[in-house]
Coordinates of C-alpha atoms and ligand atoms in Angstrom, one line a residue:
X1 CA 172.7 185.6 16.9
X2 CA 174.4 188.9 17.6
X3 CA 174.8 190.0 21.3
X4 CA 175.1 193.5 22.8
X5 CA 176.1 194.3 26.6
X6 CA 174.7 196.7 28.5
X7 CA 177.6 197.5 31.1
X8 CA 175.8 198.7 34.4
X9 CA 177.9 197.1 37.3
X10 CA 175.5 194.2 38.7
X11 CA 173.0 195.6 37.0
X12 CA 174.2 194.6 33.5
X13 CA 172.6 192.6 31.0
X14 CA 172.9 191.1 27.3
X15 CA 170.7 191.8 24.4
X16 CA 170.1 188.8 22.6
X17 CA 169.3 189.8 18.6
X18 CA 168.7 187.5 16.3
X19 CA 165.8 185.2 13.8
X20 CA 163.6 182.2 15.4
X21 CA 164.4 183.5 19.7
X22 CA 161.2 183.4 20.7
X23 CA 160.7 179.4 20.1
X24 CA 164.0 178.6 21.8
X25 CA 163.4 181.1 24.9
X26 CA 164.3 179.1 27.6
X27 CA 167.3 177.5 26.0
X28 CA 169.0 180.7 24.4
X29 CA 168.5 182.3 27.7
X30 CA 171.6 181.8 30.0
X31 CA 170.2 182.6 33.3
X32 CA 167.7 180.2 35.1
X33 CA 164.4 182.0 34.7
X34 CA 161.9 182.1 37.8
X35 CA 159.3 179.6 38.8
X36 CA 156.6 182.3 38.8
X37 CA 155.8 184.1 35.9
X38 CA 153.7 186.9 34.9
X39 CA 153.9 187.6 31.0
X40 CA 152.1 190.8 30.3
X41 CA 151.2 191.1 26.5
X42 CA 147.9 192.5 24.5
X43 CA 145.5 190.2 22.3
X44 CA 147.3 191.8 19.1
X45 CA 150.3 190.5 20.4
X46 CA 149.0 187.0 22.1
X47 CA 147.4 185.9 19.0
X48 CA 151.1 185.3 17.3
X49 CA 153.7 185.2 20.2
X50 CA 151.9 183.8 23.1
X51 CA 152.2 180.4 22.3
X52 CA 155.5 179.8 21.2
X53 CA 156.7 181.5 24.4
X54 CA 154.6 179.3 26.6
X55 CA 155.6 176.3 24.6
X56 CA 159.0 177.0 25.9
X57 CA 157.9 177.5 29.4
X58 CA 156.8 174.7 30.8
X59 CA 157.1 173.5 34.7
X60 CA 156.6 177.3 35.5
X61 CA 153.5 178.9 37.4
X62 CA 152.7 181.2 34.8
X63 CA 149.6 184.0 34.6
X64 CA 149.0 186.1 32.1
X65 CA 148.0 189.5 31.6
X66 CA 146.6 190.5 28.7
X67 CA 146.2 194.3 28.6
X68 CA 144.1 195.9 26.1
X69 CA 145.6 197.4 23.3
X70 CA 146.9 201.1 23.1
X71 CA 148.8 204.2 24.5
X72 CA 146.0 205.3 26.5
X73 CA 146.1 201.5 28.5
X74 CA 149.8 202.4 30.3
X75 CA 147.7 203.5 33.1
X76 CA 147.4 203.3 36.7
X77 CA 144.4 201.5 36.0
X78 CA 146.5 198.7 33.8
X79 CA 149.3 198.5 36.4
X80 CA 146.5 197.9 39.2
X81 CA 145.0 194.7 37.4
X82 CA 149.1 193.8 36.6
X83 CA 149.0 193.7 40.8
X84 CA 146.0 192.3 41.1
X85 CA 146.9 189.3 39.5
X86 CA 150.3 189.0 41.3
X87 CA 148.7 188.9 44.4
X88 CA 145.7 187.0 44.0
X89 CA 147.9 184.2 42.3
X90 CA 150.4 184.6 45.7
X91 CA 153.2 185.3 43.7
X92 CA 156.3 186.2 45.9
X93 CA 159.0 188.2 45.1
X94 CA 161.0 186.0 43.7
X95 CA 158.6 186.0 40.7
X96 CA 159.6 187.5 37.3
X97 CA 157.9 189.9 35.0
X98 CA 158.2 189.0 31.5
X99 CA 157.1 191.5 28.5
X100 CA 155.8 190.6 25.4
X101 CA 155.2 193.4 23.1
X102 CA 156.1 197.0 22.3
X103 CA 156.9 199.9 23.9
X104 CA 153.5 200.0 25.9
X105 CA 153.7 196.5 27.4
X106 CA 157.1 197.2 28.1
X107 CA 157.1 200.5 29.7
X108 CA 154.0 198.7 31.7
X109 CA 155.7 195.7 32.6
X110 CA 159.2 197.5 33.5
X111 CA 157.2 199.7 35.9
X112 CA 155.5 196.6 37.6
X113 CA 158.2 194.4 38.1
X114 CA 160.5 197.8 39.3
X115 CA 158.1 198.0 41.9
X116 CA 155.9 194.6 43.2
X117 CA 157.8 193.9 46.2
X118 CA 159.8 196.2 45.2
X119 CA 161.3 195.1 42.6
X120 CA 161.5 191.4 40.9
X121 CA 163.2 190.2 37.9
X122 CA 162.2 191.9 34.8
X123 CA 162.5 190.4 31.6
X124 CA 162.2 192.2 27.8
X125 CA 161.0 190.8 24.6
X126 CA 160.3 193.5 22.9
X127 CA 157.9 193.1 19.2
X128 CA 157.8 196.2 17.5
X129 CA 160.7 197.5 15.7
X130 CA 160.7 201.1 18.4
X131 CA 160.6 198.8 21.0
X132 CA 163.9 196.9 20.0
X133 CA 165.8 199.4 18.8
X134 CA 164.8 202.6 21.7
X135 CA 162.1 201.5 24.7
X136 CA 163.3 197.9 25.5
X137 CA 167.0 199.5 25.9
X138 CA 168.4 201.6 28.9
X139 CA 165.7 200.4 32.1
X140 CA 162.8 203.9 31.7
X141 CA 159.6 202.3 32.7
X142 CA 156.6 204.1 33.0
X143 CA 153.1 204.4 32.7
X144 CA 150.6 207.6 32.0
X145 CA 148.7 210.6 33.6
X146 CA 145.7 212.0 32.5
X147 CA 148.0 215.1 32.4
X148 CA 150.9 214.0 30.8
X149 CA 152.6 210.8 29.1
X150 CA 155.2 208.9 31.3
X151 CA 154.6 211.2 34.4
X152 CA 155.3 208.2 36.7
X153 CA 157.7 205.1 36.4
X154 CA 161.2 204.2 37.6
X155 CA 164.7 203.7 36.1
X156 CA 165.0 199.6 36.5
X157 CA 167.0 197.6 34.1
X158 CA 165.7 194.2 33.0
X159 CA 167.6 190.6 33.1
X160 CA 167.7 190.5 29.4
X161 CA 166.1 191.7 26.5
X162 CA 165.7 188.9 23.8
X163 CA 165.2 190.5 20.1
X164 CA 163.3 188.1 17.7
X165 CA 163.3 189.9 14.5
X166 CA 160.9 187.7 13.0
X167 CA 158.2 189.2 14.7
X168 CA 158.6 192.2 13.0
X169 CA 156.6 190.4 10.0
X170 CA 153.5 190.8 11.5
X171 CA 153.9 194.7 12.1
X172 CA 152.4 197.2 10.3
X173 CA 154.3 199.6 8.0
X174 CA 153.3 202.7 9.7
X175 CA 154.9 200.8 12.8
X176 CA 158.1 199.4 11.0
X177 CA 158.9 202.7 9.5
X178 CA 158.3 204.3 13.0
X179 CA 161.1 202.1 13.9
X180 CA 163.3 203.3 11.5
X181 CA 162.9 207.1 12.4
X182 CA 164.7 205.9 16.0
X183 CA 167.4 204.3 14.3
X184 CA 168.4 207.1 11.8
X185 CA 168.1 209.5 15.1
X186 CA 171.0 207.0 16.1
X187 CA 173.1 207.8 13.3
X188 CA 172.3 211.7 13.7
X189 CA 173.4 212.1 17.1
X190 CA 176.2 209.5 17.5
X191 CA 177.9 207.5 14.7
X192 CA 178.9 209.2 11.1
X193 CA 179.6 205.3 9.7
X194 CA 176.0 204.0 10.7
X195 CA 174.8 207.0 9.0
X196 CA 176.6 206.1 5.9
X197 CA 175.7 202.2 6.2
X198 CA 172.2 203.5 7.2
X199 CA 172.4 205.8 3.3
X200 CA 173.5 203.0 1.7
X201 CA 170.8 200.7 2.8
X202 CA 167.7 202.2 2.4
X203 CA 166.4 199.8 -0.1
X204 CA 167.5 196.4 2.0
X205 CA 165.6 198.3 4.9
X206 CA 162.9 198.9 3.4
X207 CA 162.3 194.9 2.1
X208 CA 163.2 194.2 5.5
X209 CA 166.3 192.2 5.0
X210 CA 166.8 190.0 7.7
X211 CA 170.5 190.3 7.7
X212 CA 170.2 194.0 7.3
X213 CA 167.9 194.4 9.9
X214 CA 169.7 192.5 12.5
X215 CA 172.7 195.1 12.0
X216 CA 170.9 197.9 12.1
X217 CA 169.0 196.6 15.7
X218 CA 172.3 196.0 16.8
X219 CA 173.9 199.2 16.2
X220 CA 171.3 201.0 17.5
X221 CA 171.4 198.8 20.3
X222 CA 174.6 199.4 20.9
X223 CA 174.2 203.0 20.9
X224 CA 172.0 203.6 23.4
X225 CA 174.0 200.9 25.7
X226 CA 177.2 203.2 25.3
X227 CA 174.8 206.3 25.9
X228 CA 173.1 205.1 29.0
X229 CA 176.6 203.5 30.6
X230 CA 177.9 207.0 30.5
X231 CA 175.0 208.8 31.8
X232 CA 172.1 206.2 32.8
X233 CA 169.8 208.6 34.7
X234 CA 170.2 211.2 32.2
X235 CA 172.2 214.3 33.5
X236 CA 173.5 215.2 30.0
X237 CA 174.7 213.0 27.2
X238 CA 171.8 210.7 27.1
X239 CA 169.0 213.9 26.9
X240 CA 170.8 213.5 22.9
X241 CA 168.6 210.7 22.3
X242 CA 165.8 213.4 22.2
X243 CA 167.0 214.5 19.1
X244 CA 163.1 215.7 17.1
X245 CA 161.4 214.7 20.3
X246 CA 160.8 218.0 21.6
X247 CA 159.3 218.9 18.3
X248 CA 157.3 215.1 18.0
X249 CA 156.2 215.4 21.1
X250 CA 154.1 218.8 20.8
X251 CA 152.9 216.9 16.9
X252 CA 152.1 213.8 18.8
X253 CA 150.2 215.7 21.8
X254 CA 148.6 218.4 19.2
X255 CA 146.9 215.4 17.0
X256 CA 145.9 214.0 20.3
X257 CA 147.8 211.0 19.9
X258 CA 146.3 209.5 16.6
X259 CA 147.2 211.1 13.0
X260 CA 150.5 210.5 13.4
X261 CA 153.0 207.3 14.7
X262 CA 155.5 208.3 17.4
X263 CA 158.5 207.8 14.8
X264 CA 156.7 209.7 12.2
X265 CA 156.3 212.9 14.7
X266 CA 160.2 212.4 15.6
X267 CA 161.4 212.1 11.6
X268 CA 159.6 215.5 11.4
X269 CA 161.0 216.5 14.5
X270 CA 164.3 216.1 13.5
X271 CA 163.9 217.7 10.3
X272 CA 162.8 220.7 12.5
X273 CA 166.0 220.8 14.5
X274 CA 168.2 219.9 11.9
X275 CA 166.8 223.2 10.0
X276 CA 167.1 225.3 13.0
X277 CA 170.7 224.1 13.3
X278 CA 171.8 224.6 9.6
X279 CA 169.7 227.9 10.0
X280 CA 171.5 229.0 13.5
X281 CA 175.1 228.0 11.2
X282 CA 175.8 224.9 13.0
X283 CA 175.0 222.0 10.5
X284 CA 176.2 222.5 6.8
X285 CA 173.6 222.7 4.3
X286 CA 174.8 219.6 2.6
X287 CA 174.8 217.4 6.3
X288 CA 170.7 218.9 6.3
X289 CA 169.8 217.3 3.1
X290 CA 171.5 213.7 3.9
X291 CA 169.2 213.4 6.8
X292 CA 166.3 214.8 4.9
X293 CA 167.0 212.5 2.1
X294 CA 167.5 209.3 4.3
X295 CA 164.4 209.9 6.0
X296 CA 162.5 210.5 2.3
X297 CA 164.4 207.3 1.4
X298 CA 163.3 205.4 4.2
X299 CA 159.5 206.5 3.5
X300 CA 159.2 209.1 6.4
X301 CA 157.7 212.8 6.7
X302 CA 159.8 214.9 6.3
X303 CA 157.3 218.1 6.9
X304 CA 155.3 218.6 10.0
X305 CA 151.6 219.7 10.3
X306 CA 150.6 223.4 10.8
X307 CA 149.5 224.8 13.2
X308 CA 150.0 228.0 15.3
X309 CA 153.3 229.0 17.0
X310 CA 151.9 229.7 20.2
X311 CA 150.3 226.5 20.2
X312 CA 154.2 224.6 19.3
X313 CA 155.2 227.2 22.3
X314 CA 152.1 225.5 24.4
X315 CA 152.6 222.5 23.7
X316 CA 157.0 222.4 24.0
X317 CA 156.5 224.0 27.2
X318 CA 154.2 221.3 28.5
X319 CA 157.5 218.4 27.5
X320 CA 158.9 217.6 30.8
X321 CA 162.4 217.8 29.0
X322 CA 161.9 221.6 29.5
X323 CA 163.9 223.0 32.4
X324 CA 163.4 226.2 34.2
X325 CA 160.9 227.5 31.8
X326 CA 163.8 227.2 28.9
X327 CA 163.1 225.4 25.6
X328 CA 166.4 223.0 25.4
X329 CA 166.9 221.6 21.9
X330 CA 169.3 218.9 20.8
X331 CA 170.3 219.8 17.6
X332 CA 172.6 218.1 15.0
X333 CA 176.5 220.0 14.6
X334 CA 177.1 217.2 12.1
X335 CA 176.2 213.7 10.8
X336 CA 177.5 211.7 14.1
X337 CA 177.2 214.5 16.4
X338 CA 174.7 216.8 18.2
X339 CA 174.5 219.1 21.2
X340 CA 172.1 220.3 23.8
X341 CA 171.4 224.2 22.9
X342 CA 169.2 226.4 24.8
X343 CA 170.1 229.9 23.3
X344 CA 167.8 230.1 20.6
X345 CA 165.4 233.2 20.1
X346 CA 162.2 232.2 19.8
X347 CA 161.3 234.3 16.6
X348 CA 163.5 231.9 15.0
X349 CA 161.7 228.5 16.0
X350 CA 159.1 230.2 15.0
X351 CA 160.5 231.1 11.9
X352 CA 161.7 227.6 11.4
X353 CA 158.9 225.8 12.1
X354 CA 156.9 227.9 9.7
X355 CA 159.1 226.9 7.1
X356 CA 159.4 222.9 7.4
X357 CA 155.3 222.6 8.1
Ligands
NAD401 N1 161.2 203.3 28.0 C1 161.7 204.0 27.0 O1 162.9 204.3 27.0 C2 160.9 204.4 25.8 C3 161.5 204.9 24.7 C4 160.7 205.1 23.6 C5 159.4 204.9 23.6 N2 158.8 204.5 24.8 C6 157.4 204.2 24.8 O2 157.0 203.2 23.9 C7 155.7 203.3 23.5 C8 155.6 203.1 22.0 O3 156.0 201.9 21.7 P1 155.6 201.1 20.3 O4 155.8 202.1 19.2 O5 156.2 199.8 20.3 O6 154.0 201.1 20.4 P2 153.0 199.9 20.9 O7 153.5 199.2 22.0 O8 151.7 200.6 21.1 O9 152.9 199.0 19.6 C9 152.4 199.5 18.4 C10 151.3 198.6 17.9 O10 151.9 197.4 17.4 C11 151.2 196.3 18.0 N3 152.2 195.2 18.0 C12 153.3 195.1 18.8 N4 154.1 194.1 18.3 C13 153.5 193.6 17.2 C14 153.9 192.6 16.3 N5 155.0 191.9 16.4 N6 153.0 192.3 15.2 C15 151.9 193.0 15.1 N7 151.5 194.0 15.9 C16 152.3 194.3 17.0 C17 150.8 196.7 19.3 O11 149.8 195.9 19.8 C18 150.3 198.1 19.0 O12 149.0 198.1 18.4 C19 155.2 204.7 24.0 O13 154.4 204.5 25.1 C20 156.5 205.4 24.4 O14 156.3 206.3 25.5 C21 159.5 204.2 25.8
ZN402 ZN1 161.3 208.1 20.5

């Protein structure tokens, strides 16, 4: 089992990683857990996970929430039955929250146990490879507006985030390889020799090697521990982990949330800025095609969908990243490094754009 530290003052917590976690909960953990329990999951999820969890569990008061499945269910509405349950069971606020699932139940779960009571013990086991690697990492919790996604939630770190990675087998591929576009973005922005590693395993990552795959969660794990130590409530170096998320974003929101995966609209998205960096003489052509080709390797677009500039404009305006009305790209300088720039003429975003799409 590999084990990464999130160094936050009291706040800090370990990041178990490893194969087989999720039957040996209770004893890998090394913190007492709480006698009341909410696990908040989906059925997709429950039908492989639940059990083995609760097998581990027992003597606790636990309920269950069971959220439907999707994107459009980190709501208001979902949080609202999430309370409903906590206080129709009389759980006090010595309860803990514990997720079971990806980035939805977890941004979901974060944001109720940041705030029932105002705040109980929160507790990660994130399921889908984004999830381990990006959502379950750093303490953003959130749910949905009608008007935008992630308009409301808290910073709040968890107790500990326990990484099974054998329940990556049940994934999908679109979902795995989602995964994997966070954990090249990793490699981009922060660490040249993860990069290479990263080049020189593409075909181990795409059987999902176990051994591989550990590494790779743990790097990346590690990277966006050192990222949100520095600079947890994002004032400047952690906005780098937005690296093609400007440009997924406005593909995510312009296919209304369906044709394409979140990691798939960021692997285009950083093909986007990594063109409008070698373009603007910042990245060497020869650092542009090793991300291109790692991406390709790793089975990921590497073009994005057309569609107008003005709606690209539209829609990057609308990413609450943007700040005072200024489009702010973080854009690759080389493999290992990137930097927030906010100079760039439009005409050539535009003329960019036209090209990778
Ligand atoms: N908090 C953060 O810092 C942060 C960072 C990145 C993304 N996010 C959020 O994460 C969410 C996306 O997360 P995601 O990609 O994990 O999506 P998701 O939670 O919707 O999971 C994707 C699909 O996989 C299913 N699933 C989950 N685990 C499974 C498993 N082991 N086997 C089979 N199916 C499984 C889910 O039910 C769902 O259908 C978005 O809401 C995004 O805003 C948050
Ligand atoms: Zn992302």
């Amino acid at each position: 089992m590999a084990e990464v530290n999130v160094s936050l003052g009291e706040r800090s917590y370990t990041i178990y990683i490893g194969n087989a976690l999720l039957s040996n909960y209770v004893e890998n953990l090394p913190h007492k857990l709480n006698q009341q329990l909410l696990i908040i999951t989906n059925p997709t999820i429950s039908q492989y996970y639940l059990k083995p969890l609760l097998n581990t569990l027992s003597g606790h008061q636990i309920e269950i929430f069971e959220m439907r499945d999707g994107e459009q269910f980190k709501s208001l509405d979902s949080y609202a039955e999430a309370m409903d349950i906590l206080i129709n069971a009389g759980f006090n606020r010595d309860c803990g929250i514990i997720a079971l699932g990806g980035g939805v139940v977890g941004d979901l779960a974060g944001f109720v146990a940041s705030t029932f009571q105002r705040g109980v013990d929160s507790y990660q086991i994130p399921t889908t490879l984004l999830s381990q690697v990006d959502s379950s990492v750093g303490g953003k919790t959130a749910v949905n507006h009608p008007q935008g996604k992630n308009l409301i939630g808290t910073f709040y770190q968890p107790k500990s985030v326990v990484i099974d990675i054998d329940c990556l087998q049940t994934l999908t591929e679109r979902d795995y390889r989602s995964g994997l576009a966070e954990i090249v973005k990793y490699g981009v922005i922060y660490d040249a020799d993860f990069f290479q590693w990263l080049e020189r395993h593409t075909a181990e990552l795409n059987q999902q090697d176990p051994a591989t795959l550990t590494y790779a969660i743990q790097r990346s794990c590690e990277i966006k521990a050192e990222v949100v130590a520095l600079d947890e409530r994002e004032k400047g170096l952690r906005a780098l982990l937005n690296l093609g998320h400007t440009f997924g974003h406005a593909i995510e929101a312009a296919t209304e949330y369906g044709a394409w995966t979140h990691g798939e609209a960021v692997a285009a998205g950083i093909i986007i800025a990594s063109k409008l960096s070698e373009v603007t003489q910042r990245l060497n052509s020869s650092d542009f095609r090793r991300i291109k080709d790692l991406l390709l390797a790793l089975g990921l677009p590497t073009k994005g969908p057309q569609m107008p500039w003005q709606d690209w404009l539209d829609y990057m305006q609308r990413d609450k990243k943007v700040k005072d009305g200024q489009l702010h790209f973080v854009l690759p300088v080389a493999i290992g490094q990137a930097e927030v720039v906010s100079t760039i003429e439009h005409d050539t975003v535009a003329a960019v754009i036209t090209e990778c799409c």
